[in-house]
PDB file of C-alpha atoms in Angstrom:
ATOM      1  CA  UNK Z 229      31.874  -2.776 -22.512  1.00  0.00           C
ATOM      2  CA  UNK Z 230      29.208  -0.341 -21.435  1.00  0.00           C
ATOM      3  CA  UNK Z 231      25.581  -1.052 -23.915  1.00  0.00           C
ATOM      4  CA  UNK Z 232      25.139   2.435 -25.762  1.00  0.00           C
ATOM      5  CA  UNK Z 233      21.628   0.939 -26.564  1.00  0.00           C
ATOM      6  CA  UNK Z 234      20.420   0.621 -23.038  1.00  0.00           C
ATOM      7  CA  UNK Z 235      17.752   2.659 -21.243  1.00  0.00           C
ATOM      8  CA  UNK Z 236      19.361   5.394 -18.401  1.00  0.00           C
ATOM      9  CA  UNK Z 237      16.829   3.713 -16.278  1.00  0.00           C
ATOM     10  CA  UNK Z 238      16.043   0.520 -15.522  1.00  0.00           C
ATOM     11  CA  UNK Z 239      12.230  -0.052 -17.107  1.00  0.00           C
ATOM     12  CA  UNK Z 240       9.878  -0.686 -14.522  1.00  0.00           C
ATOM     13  CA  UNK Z 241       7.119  -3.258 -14.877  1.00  0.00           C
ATOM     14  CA  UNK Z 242       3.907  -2.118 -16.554  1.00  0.00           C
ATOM     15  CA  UNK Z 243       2.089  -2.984 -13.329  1.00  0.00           C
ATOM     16  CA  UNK Z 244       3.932  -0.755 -11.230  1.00  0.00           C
ATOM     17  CA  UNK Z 245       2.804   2.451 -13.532  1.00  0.00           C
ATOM     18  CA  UNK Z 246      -0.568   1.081 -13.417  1.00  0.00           C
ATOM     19  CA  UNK Z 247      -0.772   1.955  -9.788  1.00  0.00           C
ATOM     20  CA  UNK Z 248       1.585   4.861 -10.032  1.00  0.00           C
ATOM     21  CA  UNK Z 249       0.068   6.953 -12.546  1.00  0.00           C
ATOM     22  CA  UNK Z 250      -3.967   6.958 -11.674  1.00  0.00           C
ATOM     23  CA  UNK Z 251      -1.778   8.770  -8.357  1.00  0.00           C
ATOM     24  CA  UNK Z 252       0.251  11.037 -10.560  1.00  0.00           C
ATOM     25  CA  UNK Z 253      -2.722  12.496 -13.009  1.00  0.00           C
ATOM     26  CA  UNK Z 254      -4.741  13.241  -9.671  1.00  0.00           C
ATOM     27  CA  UNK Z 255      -2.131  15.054  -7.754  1.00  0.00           C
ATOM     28  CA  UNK Z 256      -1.004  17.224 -11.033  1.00  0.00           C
ATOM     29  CA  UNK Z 257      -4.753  17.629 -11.445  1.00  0.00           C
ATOM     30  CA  UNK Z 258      -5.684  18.893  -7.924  1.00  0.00           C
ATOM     31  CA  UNK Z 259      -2.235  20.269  -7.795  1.00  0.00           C
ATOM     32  CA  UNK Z 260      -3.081  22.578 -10.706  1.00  0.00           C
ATOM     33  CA  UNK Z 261      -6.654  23.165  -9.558  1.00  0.00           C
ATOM     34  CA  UNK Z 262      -5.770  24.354  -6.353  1.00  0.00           C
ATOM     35  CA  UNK Z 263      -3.473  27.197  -8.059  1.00  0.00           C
ATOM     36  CA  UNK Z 264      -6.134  27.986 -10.199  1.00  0.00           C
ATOM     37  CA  UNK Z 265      -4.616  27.245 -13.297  1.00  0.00           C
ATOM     38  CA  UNK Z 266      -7.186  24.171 -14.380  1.00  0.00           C
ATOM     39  CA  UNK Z 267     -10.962  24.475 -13.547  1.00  0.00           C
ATOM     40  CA  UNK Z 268     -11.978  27.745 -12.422  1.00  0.00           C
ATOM     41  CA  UNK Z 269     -13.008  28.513  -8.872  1.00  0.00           C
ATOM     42  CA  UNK Z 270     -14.710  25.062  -8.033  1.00  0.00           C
ATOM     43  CA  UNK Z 271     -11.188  23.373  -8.448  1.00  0.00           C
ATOM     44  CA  UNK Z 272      -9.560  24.417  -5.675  1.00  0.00           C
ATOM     45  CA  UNK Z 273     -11.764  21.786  -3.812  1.00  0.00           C
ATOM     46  CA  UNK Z 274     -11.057  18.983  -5.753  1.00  0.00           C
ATOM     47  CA  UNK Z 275      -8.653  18.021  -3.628  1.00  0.00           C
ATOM     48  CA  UNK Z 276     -11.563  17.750  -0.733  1.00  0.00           C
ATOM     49  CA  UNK Z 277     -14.277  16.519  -2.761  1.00  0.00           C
ATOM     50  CA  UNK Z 278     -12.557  13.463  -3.655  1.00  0.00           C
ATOM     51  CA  UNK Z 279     -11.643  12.407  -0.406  1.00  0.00           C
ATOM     52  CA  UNK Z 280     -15.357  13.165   0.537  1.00  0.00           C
ATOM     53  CA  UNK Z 281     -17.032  10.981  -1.563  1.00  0.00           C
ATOM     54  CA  UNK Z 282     -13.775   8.009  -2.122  1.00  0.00           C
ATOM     55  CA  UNK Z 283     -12.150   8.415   1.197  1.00  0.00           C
ATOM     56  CA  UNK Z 284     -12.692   5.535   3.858  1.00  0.00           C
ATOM     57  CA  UNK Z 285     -15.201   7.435   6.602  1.00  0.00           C
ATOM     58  CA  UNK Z 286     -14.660   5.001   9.605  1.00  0.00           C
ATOM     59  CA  UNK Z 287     -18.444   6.759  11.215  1.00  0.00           C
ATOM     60  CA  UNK Z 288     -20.204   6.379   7.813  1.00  0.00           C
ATOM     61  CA  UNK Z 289     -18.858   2.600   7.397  1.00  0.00           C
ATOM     62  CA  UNK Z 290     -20.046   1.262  10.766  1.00  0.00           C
ATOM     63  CA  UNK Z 291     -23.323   2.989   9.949  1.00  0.00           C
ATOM     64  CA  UNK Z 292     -23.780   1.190   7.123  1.00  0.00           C
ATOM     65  CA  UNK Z 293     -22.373  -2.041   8.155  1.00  0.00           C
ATOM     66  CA  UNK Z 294     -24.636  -1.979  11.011  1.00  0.00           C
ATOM     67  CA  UNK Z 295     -27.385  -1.360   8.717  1.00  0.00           C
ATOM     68  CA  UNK Z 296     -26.433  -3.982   5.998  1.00  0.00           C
ATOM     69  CA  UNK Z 297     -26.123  -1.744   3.684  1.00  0.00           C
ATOM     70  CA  UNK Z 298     -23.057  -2.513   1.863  1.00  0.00           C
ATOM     71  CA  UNK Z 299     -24.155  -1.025  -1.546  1.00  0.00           C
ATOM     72  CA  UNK Z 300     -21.286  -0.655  -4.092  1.00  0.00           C
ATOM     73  CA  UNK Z 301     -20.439   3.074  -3.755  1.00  0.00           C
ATOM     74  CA  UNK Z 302     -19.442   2.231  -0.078  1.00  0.00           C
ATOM     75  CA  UNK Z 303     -17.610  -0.985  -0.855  1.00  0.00           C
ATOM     76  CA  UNK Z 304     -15.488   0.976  -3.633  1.00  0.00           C
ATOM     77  CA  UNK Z 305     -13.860   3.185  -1.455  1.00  0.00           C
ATOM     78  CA  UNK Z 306     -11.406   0.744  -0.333  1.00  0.00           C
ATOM     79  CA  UNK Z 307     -10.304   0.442  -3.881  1.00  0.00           C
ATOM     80  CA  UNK Z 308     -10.575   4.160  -4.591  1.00  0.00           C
ATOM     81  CA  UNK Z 309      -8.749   5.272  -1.260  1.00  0.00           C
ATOM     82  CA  UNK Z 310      -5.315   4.405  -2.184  1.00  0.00           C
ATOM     83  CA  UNK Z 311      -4.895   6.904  -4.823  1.00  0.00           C
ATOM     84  CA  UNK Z 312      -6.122  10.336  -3.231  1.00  0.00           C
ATOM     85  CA  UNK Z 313      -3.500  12.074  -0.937  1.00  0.00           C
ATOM     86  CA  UNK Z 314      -3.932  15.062   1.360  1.00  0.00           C
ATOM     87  CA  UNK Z 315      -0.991  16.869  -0.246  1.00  0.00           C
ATOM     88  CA  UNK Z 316       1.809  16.778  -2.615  1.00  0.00           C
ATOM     89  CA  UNK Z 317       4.099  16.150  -0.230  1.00  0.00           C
ATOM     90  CA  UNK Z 318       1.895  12.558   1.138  1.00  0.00           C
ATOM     91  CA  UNK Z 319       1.487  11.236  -2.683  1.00  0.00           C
ATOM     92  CA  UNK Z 320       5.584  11.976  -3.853  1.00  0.00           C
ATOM     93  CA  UNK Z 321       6.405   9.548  -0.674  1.00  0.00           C
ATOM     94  CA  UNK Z 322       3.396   7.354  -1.789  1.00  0.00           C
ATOM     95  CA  UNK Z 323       4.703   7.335  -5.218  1.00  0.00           C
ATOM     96  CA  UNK Z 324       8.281   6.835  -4.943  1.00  0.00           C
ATOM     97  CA  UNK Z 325       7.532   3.752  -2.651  1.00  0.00           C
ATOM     98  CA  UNK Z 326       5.329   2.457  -4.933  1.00  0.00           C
ATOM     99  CA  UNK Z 327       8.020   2.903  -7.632  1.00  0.00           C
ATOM    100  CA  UNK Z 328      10.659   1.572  -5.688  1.00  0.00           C
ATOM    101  CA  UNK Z 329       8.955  -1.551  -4.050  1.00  0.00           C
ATOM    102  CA  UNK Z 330       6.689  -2.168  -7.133  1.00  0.00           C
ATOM    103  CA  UNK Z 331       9.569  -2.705  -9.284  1.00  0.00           C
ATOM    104  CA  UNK Z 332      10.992  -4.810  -6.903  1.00  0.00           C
ATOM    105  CA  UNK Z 333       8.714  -7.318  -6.196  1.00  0.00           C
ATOM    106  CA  UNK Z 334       7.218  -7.080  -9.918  1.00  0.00           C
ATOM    107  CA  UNK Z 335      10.545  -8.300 -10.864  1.00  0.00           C
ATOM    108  CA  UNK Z 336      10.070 -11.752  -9.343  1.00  0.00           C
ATOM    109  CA  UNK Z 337       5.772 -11.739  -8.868  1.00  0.00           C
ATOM    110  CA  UNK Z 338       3.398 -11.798 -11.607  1.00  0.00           C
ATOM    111  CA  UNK Z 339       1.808  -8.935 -12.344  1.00  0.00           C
ATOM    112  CA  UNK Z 340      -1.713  -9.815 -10.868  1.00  0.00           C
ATOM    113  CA  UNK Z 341       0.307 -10.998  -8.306  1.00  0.00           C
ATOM    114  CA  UNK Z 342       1.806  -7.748  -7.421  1.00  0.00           C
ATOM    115  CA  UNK Z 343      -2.196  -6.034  -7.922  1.00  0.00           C
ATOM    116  CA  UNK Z 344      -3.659  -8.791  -5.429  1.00  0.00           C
ATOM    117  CA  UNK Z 345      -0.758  -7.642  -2.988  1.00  0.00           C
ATOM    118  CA  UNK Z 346      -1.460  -3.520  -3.101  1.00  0.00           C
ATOM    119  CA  UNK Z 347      -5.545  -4.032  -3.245  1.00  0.00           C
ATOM    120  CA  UNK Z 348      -5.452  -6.951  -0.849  1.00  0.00           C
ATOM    121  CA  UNK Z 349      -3.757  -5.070   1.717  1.00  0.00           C
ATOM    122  CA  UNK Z 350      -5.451  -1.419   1.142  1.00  0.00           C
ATOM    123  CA  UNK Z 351      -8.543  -3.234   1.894  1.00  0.00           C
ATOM    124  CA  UNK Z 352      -7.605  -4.824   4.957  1.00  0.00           C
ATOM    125  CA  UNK Z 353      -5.949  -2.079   6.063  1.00  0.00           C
ATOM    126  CA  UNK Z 354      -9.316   0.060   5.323  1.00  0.00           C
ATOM    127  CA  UNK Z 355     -11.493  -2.809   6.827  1.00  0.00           C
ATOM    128  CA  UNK Z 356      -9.767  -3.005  10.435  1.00  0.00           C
ATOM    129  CA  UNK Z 357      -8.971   0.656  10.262  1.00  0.00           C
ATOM    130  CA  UNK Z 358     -12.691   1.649   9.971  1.00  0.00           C
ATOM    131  CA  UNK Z 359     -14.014  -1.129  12.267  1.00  0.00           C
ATOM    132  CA  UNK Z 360     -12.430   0.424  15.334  1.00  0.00           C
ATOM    133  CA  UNK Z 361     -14.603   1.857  17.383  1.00  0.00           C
ATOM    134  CA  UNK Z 362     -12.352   4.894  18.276  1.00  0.00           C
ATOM    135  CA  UNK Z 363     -11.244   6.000  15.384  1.00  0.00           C
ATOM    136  CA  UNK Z 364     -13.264   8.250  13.402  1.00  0.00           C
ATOM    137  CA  UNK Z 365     -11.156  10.643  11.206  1.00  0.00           C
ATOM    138  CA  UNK Z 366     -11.035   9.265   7.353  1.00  0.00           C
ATOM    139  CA  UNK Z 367      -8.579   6.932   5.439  1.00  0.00           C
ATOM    140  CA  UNK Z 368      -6.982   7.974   1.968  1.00  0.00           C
ATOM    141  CA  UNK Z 369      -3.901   7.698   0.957  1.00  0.00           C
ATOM    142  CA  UNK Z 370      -1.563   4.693  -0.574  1.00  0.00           C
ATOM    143  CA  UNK Z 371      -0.177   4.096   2.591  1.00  0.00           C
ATOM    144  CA  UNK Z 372      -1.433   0.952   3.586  1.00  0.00           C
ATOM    145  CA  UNK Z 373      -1.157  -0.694   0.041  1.00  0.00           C
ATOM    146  CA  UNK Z 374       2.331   0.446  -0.119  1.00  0.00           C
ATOM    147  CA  UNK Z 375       3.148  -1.356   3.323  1.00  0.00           C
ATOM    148  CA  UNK Z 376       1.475  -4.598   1.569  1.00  0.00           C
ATOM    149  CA  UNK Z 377       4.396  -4.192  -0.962  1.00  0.00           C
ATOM    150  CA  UNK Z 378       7.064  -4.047   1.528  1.00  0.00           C
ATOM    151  CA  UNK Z 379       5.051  -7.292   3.540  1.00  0.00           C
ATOM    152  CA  UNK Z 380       5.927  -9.051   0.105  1.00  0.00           C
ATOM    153  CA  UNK Z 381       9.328  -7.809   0.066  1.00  0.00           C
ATOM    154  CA  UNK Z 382      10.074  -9.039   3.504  1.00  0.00           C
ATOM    155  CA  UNK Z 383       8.888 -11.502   2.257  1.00  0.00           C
ATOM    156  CA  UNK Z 384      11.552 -12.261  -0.180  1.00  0.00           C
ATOM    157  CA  UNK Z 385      14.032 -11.359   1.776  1.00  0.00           C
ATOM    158  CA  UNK Z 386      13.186 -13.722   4.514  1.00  0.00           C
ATOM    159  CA  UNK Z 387      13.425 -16.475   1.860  1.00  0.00           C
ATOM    160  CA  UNK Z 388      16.493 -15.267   0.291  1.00  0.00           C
ATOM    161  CA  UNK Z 389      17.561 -15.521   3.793  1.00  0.00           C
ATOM    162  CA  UNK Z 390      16.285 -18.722   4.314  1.00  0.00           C
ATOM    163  CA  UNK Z 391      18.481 -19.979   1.974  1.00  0.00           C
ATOM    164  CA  UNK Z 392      22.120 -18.508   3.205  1.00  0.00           C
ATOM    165  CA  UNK Z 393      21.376 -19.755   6.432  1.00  0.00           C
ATOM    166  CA  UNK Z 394      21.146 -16.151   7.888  1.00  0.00           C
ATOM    167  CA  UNK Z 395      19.159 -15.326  10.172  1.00  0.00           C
ATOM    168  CA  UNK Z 396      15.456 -14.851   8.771  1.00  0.00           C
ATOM    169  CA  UNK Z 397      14.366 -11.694  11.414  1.00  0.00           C
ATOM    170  CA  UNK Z 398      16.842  -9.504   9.383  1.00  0.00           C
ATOM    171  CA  UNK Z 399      14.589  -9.169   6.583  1.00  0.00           C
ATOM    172  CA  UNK Z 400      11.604  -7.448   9.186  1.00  0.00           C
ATOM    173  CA  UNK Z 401      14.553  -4.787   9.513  1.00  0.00           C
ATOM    174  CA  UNK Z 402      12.697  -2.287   7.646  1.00  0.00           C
ATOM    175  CA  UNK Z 403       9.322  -2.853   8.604  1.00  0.00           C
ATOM    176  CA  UNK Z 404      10.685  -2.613  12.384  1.00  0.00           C
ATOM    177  CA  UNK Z 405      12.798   1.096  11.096  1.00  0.00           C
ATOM    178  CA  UNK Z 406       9.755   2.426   9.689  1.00  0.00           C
ATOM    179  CA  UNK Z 407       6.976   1.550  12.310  1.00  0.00           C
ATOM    180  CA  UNK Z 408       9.517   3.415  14.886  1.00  0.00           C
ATOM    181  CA  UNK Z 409      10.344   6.315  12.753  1.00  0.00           C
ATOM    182  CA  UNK Z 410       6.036   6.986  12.177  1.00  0.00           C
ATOM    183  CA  UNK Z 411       5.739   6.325  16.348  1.00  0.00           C
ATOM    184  CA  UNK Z 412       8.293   8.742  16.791  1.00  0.00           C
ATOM    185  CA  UNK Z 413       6.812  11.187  14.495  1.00  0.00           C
ATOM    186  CA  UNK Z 414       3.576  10.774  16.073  1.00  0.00           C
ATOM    187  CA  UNK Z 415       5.040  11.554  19.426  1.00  0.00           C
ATOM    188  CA  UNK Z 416       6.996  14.589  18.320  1.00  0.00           C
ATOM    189  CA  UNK Z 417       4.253  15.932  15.944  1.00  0.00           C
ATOM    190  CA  UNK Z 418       0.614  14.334  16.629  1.00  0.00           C
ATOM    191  CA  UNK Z 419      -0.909  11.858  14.439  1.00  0.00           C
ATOM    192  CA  UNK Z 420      -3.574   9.744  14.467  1.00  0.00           C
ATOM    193  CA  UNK Z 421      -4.058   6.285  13.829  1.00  0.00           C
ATOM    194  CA  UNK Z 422      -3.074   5.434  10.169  1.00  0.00           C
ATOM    195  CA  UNK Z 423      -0.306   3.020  11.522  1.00  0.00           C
ATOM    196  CA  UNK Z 424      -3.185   0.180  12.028  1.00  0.00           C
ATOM    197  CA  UNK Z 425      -4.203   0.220   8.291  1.00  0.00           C
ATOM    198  CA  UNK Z 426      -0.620   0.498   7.798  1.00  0.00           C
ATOM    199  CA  UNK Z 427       0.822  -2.278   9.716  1.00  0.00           C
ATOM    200  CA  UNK Z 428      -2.705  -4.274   8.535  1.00  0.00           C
ATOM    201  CA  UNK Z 429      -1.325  -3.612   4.852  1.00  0.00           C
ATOM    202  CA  UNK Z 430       2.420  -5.081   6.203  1.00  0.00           C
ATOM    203  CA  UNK Z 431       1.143  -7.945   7.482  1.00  0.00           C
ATOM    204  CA  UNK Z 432      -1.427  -8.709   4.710  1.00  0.00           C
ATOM    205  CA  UNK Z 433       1.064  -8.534   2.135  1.00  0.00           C
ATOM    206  CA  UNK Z 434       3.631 -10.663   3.500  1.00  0.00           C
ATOM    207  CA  UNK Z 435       0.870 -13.443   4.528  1.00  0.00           C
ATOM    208  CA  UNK Z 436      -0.628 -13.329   0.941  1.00  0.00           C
ATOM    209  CA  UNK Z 437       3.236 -13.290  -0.502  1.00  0.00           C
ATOM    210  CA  UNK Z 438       3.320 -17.560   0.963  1.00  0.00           C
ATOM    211  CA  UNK Z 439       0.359 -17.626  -1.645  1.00  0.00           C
ATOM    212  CA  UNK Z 440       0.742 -15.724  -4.463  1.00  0.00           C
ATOM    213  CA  UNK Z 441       4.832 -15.391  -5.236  1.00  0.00           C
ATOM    214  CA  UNK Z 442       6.020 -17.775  -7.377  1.00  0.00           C
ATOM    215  CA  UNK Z 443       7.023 -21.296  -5.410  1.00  0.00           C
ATOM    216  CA  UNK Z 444       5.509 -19.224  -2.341  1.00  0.00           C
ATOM    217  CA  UNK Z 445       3.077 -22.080  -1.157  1.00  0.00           C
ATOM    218  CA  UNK Z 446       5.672 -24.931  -2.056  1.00  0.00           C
ATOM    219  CA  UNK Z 447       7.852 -23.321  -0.043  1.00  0.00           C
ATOM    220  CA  UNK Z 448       6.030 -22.856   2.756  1.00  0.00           C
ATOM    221  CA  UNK Z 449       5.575 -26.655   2.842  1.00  0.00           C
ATOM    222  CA  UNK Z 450       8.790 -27.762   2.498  1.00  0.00           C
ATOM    223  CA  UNK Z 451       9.513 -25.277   5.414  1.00  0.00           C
ATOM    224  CA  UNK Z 452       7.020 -27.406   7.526  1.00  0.00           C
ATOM    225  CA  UNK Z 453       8.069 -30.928   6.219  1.00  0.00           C
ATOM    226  CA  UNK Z 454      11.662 -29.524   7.574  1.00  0.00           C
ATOM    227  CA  UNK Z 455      10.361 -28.910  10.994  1.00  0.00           C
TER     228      UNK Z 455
END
């Protein structure tokens, strides 16, 4: 018998709208400033100014690395980065993946667990992303914390897996999907070189996922006392 009391959606854990709405309330709010309906003239660079003074600036971070000068305005970027997108279009994706894996793996992690996951791997990401040499244009975007999210849901899947005998390199299925699609759409329409924070992000949630999921480290040691 269907529950005339129960939500149309499924509720999704408060941690997941903690990182999804500071990304919501700024895109309406540059949206709307761009169109001129919210903050007069100056709004319509918002948008810009944000990612000038929170976005990750690989040039400006070896500078000041170089220099020792790791002052806290620098240091917050990789904490502010995640939630400024170019355009609508770059935070809806950013936002539904968020939604979608957030609820997922705040179903089964704790919820600090799920925030060390998303910041953990936005900073890596930022960190080796900025380091190279090479790479100069700037980092913003949830992109990389997002990819930490599906780390710990491969992570989960693997061992799910684990434990139907299956084999465990299924669960890297959609990590594998997605890294292709974003090298083909590179190739067909230029892009630069996002995919290390990205992949970064992947690999820093899944690692951290042995640590902070619950029974992750036991786990992982019964694992080895198996081998």
């Amino acid at each position: 018998m269907q529950d005339r009391n129960a939500p149309p959606l499924n509720p999704l854990p408060p941690v997941v709208w903690l990182l999804a709405l500071p990304m919501i309330v700024l895109e309406v709010a540059f949206s709307l400033g761009a169109a001129g309906v919210v903050g007069g003239p100056q709004a319509i660079g918002w948008r810009n100014a944000a990612i000038e003074q929170f976005g990750v600036w690989p040039d400006y971070w070896r500078e000041q690395y170089a220099l020792g000068a790791l002052d806290f305005e620098l240091l917050a970027r990789f904490i502010a980065y995640p939630f400024l997108h170019i355009s609508l279009s770059q935070a809806l994706f950013a936002i539904v993946i968020v939604l979608a894996l957030g609820k997922f793996v705040g179903e089964i992690f704790r919820w600090w667990a799920v925030l060390v996951v998303f910041f953990a791997s936005a900073i890596a990401g930022g960190l080796v992303y900025a380091s190279i040499p090479a790479i100069r244009p700037p980092l913003f975007g949830a992109y990389p914390g997002d990819y930490g999210l599906i780390g710990a849901f491969t992570f989960l899947l693997w061992v799910k897996l684990a434990g139907t005998g299956t084999s465990q390199f299924r669960a890297f299925s959609m990590i594998g999907f997605l890294m292709v699609v974003q090298l083909l759409f590179g190739l067909l329409f230029g892009g630069g070189y996002e995919w290390v924070a990205d992949f970064v992000g992947f690999a820093t949630g899944f690692v951290l996922s042995f640590v902070v999921s619950p029974g992750g480290w036991r786990h992982m040691v019964e694992r080895i006392r198996q081998r």
